[in-house]
Coordinates of C-alpha atoms and ligand atoms in Angstrom, one line a residue:
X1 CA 69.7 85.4 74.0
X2 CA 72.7 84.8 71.8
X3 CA 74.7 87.0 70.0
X4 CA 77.4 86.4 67.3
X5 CA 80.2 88.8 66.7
X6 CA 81.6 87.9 63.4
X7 CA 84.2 89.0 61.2
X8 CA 86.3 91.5 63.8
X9 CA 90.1 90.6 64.9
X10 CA 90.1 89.6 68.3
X11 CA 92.7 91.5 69.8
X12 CA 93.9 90.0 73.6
X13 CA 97.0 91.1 75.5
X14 CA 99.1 88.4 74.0
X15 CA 97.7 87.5 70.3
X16 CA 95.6 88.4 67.7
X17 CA 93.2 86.5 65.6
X18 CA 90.4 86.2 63.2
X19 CA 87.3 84.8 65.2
X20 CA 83.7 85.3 65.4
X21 CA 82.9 85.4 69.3
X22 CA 79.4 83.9 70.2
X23 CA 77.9 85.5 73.5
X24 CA 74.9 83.7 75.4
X25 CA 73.2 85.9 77.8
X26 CA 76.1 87.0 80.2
X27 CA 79.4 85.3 78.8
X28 CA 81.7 84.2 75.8
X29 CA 80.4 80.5 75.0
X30 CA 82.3 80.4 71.9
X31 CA 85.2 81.9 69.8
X32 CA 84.9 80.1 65.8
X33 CA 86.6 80.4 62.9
X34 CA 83.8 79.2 61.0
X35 CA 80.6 80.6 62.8
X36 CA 77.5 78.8 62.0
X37 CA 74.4 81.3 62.1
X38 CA 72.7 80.2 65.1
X39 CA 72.0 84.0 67.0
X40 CA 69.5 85.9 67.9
X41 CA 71.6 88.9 66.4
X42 CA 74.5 88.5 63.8
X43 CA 76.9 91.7 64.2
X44 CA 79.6 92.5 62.0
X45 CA 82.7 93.7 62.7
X46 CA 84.5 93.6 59.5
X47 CA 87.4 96.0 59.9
X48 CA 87.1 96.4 63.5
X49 CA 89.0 94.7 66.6
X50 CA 87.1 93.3 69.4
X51 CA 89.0 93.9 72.9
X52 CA 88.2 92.5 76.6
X53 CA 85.8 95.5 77.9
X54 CA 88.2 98.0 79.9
X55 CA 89.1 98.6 83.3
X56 CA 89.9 101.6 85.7
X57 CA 91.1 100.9 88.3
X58 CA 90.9 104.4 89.7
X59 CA 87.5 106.7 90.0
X60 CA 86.3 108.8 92.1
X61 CA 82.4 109.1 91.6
X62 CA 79.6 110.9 94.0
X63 CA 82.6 111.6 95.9
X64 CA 82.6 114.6 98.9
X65 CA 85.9 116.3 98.5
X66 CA 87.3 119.8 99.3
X67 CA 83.9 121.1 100.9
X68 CA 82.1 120.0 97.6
X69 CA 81.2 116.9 95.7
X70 CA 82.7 115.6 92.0
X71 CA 80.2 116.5 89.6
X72 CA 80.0 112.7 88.1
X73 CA 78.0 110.3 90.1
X74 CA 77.4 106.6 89.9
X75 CA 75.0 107.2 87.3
X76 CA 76.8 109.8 84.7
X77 CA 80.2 108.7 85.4
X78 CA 79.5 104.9 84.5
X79 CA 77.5 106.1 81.6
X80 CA 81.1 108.4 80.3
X81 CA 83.0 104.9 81.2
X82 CA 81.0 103.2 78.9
X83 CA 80.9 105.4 76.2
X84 CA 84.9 105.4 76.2
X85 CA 85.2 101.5 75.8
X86 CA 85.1 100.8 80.0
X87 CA 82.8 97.9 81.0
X88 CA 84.3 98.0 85.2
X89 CA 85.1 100.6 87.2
X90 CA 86.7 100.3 90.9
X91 CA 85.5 103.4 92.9
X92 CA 86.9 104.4 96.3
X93 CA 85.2 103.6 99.6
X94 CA 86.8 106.3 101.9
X95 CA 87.1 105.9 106.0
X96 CA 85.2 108.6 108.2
X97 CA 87.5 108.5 110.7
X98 CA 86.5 107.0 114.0
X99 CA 83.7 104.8 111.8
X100 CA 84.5 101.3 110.1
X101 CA 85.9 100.2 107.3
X102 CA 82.3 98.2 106.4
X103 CA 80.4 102.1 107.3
X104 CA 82.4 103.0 104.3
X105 CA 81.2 100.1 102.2
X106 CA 77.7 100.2 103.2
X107 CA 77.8 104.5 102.2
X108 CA 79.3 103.8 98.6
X109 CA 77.3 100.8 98.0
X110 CA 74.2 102.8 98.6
X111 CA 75.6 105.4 96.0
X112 CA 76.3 103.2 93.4
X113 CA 73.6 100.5 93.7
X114 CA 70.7 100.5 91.0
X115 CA 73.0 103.3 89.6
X116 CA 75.4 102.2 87.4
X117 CA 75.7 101.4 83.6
X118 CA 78.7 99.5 83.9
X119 CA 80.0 96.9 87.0
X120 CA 82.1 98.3 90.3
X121 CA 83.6 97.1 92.7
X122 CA 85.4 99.5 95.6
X123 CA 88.8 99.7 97.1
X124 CA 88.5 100.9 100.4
X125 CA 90.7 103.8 101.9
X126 CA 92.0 103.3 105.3
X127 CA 92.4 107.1 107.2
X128 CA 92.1 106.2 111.1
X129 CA 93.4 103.0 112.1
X130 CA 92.4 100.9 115.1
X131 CA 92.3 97.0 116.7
X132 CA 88.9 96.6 115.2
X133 CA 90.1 98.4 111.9
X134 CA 93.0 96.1 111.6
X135 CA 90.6 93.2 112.1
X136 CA 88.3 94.1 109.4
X137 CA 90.7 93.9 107.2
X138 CA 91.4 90.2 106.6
X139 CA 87.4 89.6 106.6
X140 CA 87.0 92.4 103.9
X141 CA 89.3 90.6 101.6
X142 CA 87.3 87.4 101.9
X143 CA 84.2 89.7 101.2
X144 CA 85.2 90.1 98.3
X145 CA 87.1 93.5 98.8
X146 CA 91.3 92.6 98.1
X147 CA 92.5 96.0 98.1
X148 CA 93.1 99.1 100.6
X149 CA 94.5 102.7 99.8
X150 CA 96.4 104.7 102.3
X151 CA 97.4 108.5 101.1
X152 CA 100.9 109.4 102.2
X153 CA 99.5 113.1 101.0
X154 CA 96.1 115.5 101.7
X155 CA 97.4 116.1 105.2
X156 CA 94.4 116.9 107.6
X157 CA 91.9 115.5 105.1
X158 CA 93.2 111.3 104.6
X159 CA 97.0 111.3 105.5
X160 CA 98.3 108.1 107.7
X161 CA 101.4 108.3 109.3
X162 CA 104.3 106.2 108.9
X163 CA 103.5 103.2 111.3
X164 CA 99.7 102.8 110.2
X165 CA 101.2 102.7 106.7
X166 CA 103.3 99.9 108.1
X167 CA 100.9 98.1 110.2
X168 CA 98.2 97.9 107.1
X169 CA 100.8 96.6 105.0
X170 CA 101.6 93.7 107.1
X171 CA 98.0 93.3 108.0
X172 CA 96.8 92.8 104.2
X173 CA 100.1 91.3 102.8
X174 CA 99.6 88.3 105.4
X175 CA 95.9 88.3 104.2
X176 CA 95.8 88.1 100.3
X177 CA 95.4 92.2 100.0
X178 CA 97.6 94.9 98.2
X179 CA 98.0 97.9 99.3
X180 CA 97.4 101.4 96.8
X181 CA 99.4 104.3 97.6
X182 CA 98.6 107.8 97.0
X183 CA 102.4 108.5 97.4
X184 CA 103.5 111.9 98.3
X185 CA 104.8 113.6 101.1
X186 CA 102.6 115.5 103.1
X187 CA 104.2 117.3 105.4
X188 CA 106.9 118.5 102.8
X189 CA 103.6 119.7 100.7
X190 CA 102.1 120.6 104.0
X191 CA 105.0 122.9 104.6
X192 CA 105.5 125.0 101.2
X193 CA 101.4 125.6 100.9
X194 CA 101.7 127.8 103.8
X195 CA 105.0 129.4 102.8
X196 CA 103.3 129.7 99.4
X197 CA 100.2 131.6 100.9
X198 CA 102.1 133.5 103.0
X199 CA 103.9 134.8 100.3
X200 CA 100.6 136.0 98.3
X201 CA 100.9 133.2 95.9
X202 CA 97.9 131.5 95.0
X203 CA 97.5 131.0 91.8
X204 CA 96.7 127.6 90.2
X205 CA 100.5 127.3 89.4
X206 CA 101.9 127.7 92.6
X207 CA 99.4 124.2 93.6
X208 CA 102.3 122.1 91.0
X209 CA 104.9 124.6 92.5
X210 CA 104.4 123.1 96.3
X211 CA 103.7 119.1 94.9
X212 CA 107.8 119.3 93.4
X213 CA 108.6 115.8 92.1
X214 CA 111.0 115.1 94.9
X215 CA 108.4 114.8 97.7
X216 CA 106.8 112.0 95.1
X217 CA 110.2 110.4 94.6
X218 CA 110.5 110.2 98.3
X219 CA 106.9 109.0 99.4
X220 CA 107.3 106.2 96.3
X221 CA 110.5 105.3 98.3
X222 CA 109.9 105.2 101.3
X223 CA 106.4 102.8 100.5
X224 CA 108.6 100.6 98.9
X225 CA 111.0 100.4 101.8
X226 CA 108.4 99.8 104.1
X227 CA 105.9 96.9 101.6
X228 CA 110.4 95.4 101.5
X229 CA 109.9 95.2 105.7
X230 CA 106.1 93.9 105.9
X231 CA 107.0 91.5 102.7
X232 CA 103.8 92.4 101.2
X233 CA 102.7 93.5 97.4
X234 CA 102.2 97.3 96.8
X235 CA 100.8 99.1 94.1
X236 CA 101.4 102.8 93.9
X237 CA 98.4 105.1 92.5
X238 CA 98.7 107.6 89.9
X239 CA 102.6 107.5 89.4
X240 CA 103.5 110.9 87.6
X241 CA 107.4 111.4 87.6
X242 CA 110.5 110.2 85.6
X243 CA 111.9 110.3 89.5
X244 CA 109.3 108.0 91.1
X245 CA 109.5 105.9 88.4
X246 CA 113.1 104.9 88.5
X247 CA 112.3 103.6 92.6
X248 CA 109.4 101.6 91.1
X249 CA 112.0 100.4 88.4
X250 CA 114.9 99.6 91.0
X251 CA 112.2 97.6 93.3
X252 CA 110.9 95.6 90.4
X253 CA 115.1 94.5 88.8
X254 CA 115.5 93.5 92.6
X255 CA 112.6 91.1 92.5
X256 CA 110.0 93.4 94.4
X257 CA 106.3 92.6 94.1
X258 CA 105.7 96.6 93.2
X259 CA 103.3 97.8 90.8
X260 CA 102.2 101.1 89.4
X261 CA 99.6 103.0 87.5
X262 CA 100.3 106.1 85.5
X263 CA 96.8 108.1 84.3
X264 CA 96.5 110.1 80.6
X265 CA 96.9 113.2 82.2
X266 CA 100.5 112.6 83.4
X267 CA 100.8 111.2 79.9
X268 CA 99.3 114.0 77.6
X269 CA 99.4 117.3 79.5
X270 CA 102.1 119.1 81.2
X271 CA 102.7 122.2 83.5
X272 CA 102.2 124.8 81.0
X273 CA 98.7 124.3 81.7
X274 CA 98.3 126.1 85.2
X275 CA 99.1 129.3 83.0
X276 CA 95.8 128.9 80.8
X277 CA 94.3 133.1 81.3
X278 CA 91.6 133.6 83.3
X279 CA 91.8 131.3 85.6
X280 CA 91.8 128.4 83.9
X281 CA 94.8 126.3 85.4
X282 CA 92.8 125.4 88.2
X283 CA 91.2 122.9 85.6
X284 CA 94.6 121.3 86.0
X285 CA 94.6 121.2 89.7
X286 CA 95.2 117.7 90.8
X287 CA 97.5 116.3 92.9
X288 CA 100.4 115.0 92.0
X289 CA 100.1 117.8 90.1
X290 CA 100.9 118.0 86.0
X291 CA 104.4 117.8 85.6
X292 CA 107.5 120.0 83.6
X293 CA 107.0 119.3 79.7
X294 CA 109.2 116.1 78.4
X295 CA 108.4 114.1 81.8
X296 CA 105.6 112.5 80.0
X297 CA 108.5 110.3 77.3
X298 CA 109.6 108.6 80.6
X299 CA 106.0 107.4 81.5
X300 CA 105.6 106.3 78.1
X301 CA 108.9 104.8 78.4
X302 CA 107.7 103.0 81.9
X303 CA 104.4 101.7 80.2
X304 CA 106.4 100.2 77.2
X305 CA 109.0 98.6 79.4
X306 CA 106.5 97.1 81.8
X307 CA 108.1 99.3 84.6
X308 CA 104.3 100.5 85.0
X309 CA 101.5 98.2 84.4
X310 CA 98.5 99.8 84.7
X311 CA 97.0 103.2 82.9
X312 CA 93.9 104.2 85.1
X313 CA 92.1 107.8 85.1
X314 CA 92.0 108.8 89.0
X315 CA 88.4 110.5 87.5
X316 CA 87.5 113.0 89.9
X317 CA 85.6 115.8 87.9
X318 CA 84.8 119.3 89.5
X319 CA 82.8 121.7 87.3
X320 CA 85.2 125.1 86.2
X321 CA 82.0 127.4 87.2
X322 CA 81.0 127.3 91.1
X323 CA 83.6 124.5 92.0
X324 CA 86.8 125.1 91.1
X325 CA 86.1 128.6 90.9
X326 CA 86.1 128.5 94.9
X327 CA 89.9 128.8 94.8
X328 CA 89.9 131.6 92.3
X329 CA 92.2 133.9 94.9
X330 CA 93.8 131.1 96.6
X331 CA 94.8 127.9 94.8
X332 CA 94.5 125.7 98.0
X333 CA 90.3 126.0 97.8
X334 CA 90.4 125.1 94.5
X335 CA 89.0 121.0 94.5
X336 CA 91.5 118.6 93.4
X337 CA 90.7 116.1 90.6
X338 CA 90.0 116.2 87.3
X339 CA 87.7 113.9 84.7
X340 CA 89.7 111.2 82.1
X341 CA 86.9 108.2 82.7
X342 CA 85.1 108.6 79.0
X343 CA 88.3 109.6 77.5
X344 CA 90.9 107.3 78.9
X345 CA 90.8 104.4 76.2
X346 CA 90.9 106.2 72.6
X347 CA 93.8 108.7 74.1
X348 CA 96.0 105.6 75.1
X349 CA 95.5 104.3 71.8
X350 CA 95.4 106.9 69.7
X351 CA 98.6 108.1 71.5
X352 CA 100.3 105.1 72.2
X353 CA 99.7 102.4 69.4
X354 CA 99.2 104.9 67.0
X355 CA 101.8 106.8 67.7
X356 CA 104.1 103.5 68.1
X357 CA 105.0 103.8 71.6
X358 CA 103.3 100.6 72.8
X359 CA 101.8 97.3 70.8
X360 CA 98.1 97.1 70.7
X361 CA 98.4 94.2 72.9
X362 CA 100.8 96.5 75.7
X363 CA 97.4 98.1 75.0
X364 CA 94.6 95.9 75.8
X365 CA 97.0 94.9 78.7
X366 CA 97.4 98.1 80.3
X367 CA 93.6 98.9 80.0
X368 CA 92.1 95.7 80.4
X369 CA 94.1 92.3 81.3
X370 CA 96.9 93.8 83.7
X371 CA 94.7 95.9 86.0
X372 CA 92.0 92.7 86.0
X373 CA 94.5 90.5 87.2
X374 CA 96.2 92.5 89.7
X375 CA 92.6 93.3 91.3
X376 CA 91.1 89.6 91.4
X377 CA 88.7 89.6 88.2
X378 CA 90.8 87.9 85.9
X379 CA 89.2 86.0 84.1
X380 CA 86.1 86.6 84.6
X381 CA 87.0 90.2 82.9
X382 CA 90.1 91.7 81.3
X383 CA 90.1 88.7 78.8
X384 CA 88.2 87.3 75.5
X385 CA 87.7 83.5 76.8
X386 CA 85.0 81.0 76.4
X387 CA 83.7 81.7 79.7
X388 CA 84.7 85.1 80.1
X389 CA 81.7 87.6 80.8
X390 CA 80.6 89.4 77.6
X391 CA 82.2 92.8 78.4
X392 CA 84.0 93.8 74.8
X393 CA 84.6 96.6 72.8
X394 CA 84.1 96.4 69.1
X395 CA 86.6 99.3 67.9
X396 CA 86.9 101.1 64.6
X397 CA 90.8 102.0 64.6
X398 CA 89.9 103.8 61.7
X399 CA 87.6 106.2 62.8
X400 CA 88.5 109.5 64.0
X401 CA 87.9 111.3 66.8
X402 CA 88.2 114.9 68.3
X403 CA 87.4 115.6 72.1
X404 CA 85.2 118.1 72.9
X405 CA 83.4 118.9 76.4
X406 CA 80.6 119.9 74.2
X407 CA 79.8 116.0 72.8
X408 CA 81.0 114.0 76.1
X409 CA 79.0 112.3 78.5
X410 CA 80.9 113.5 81.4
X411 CA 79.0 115.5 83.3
X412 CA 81.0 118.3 83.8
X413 CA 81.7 122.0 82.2
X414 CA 84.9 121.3 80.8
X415 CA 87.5 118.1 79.3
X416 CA 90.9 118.6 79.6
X417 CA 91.8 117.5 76.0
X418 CA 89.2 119.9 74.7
X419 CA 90.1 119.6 70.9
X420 CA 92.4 116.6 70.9
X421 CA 91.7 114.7 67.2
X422 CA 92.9 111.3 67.1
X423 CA 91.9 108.0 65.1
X424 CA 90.4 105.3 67.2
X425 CA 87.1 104.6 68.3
X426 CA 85.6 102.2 70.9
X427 CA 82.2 102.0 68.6
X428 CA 79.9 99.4 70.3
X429 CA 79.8 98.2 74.2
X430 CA 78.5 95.2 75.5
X431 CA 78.6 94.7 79.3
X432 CA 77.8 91.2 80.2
X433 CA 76.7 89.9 76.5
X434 CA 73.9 93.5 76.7
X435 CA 75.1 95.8 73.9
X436 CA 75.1 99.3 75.9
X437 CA 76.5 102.1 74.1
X438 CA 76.4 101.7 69.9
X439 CA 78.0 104.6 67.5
X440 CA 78.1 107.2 70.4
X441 CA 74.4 106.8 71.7
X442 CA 73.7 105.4 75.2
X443 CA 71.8 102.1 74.3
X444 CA 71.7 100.2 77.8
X445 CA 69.9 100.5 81.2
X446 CA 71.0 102.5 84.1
X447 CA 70.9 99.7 87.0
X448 CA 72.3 97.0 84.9
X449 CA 75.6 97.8 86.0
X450 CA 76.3 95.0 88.8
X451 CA 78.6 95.0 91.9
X452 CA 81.7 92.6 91.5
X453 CA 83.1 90.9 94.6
X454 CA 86.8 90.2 93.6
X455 CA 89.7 87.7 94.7
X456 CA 92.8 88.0 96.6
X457 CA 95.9 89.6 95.2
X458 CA 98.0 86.6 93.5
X459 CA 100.1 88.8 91.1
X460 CA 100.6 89.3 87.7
Ligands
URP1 O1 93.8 115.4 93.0 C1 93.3 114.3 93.0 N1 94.1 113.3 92.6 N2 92.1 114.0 93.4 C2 91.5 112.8 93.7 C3 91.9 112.3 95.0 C4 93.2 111.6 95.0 O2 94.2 112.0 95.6 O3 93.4 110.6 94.2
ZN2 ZN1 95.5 110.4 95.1
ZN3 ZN1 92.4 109.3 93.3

């Protein structure tokens, strides 16, 4: 089956041109000036860029969390990623303590496989480290699996102390991994929760009141310190201070191998939102939490200088009724996370290149290029190359958009830019050369969404 693309502007993370790309079954065989007619299907994309498919890096799907599960699985959460311009997604295997990293695998393979709209591929969150832990670990990254999370924060629940954060550092560095960070401080958090509670404080505020920007500053430091000691790369996860963001940006002038990822929310809402009446801040809880107004210009800042290099969605969606809801009189039962997979591309560029904070290419890079590279799929994704699997988004920057829980395919009772307008619209899909989502209808097959083993870390 071939398919020609003709007319759009082919927009990359370094250029932009006028070609027609021709897809054969699975891949990019071809990009023309002067495209002969030889397709199956001719497609026009006359006023419209074509961009690599996009990436996040960060999901959270079918996921058991806070003594309930995210109300997006395999199957409705790839479907939202699809529908928002992401081809890939790269979900979170989490640790049972006392079980393997591979028990992990072999539990989120069997909730994404035959599930998916869109590829996956899984980091895999180390939370009880042993010998035979440690020694999984270099044979996962020749599986195919380059990358391990450690949370500095959710004491109890996934938090590592200080020398296992060291120990898989070294371990993975001398291996070809990275290490992701959930960085902030635990105990500090640990510490003013119970002061909080004890104090009868529990509304959804007082969840942003006990995550202060300082015990994020410090845990971004103090990973830093300790990737300096191990010499290996390390790539902090949702990044959501002006304070943070100055260590990642005094690591990377002295030469550091540091990387970050900032998410729309941290971009686009602030802390005024844990007052919404009735309730309705604990849409907002999410940890780091949503910081004071005028922090998101120094995260826009970051993504324009190159300080952060990565904009993923940490998509963890609870529904408002009967899940967050369980923390209605105290804000530390109310389930952390909040949905951004469908949403993620147009708000980046409606915000961001139209706005003028960023180039379209920053763009494609931040969605696409950067986090494909820096996870081992490049270029196999994040790029438009003759060879390149067919996963591209033919977008109408034109169009215009407004968010609404009540057209999304997020499966969950809310959307946390309920009623953001915007112009910019990822308008058709293709995931390896199969067109799967056309003008706002689901077009493709649950199932066809395949897993991607992925290389070592090799940078940027
Ligand atoms: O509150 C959040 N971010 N929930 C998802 C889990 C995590 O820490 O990334
Ligand atoms: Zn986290
Ligand atoms: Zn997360």
């Amino acid at each position: 089956m071939r398919t020609l693309i003709k007319n759009g502007t082919v927009v990359t993370a370094s250029d932009s041109y006028r070609a027609a790309v021709l897809i054969e079954d699975e891949k990019i065989i071809a990009l023309e000036s002067n495209p002969g007619a030889d397709a199956d299907e001719i497609i026009d994309a006359s006023g419209k860029y074509i961009f690599p498919g996009a990436i996040d890096v960060h999901t959270h799907l079918d996921m058991p969390f806070c003594g309930t599960i995210t109300a997006d699985d395999f199957t409705t959460g790839t479907i939202a990623a699809a529908a928002g311009g992401t081809t890939c997604i790269i979900d979170y295997a989490l640790q049972t303590p006392g079980e393997t990293l591979q028990a992990a695998l072999d539990v989120w393979h069997q909730r994404a496989e035959g599930k998916c709209a869109v590829d996956y591929s899984f980091h895999v969150a180390v939370t009880d480290l042993n010998d035979a832990v440690m020694a999984e670990i270099p044979a996962l990254i020749k599986k195919g699996y380059p990358s391990f999370k450690v949370f500095m924060a959710h004491k109890g629940v996934f938090q590592i102390d200080d020398a296992t954060l060291l120990k898989v550092l070294k371990q993975s560095g001398e291996a070809g991994g990275l290490v992701l960070v959930h960085a902030e401080n635990g105990d500090v958090i640990d510490v003013l929760v119970k002061e909080m509670v004890a104090a009868g404080r529990t509304e959804p505020l007082y969840h942003a009141l006990c995550h202060p920007p300082q015990a994020e500053e410090e845990a971004v430091n103090r990973f830093i310190t300790m990737a300096e000691i191990s010499g290996a790369p390390a790539y902090i996860v949702h990044l959501s201070d002006a304070g943070a963001l100055g260590r990642v940006a005094d690591a990377r002038l002295q030469g550091l191998p540091v990387y970050a990822e900032t998410c729309p929310q941290y971009l686009f809402l602030n802390i005024d939102r844990y007052s919404e009446p009735d309730f309705g801040g604990a849409k907002y809880v999410m940890s780091p939490p949503l910081r004071e107004a005028g922090n998101e210009e120094y995260l826009w800042s970051g993504l324009a200088s190159g300080n952060l290099q990565v904009v993923a969605t940490d998509h963890c969606s609870f529904n408002f009724k009967g899940q967050k809801e369980l923390g209605r009189h105290d804000f530390t039962k109310i389930p952390s996370g909040a949905p951004g997979l469908e949403t993620r591309v147009q708000l980046l560029y409606a915000g961001g290149v139209n706005e003028g904070r960023i180039s379209i290419h920053k763009f494609v890079d931040l969605v696409s290029t950067a986090p494909a590279k820096l996870f081992g799929l490049y270029p196999q994704k994040g790029s438009v190359t003759v060879g390149s699997d067919a996963d591209l988004v033919i977008f109408d920057p034109e169009a215009a958009f407004t968010i609404s829980q009540a057209t999304q395919y997020q499966n969950v009772d809310h959307n946390p830019y309920e009623g953001f307008t915007g112009k910019g619209v990822p308008e058709k899909i293709f995931s390896r050369g199969r067109l799967i989502f056309d003008s706002g209808k689901y077009v493709g097959q649950v199932g066809h969404g395949r897993f991607q083993p992925r290389k070592p870390f090799t940078g940027l």
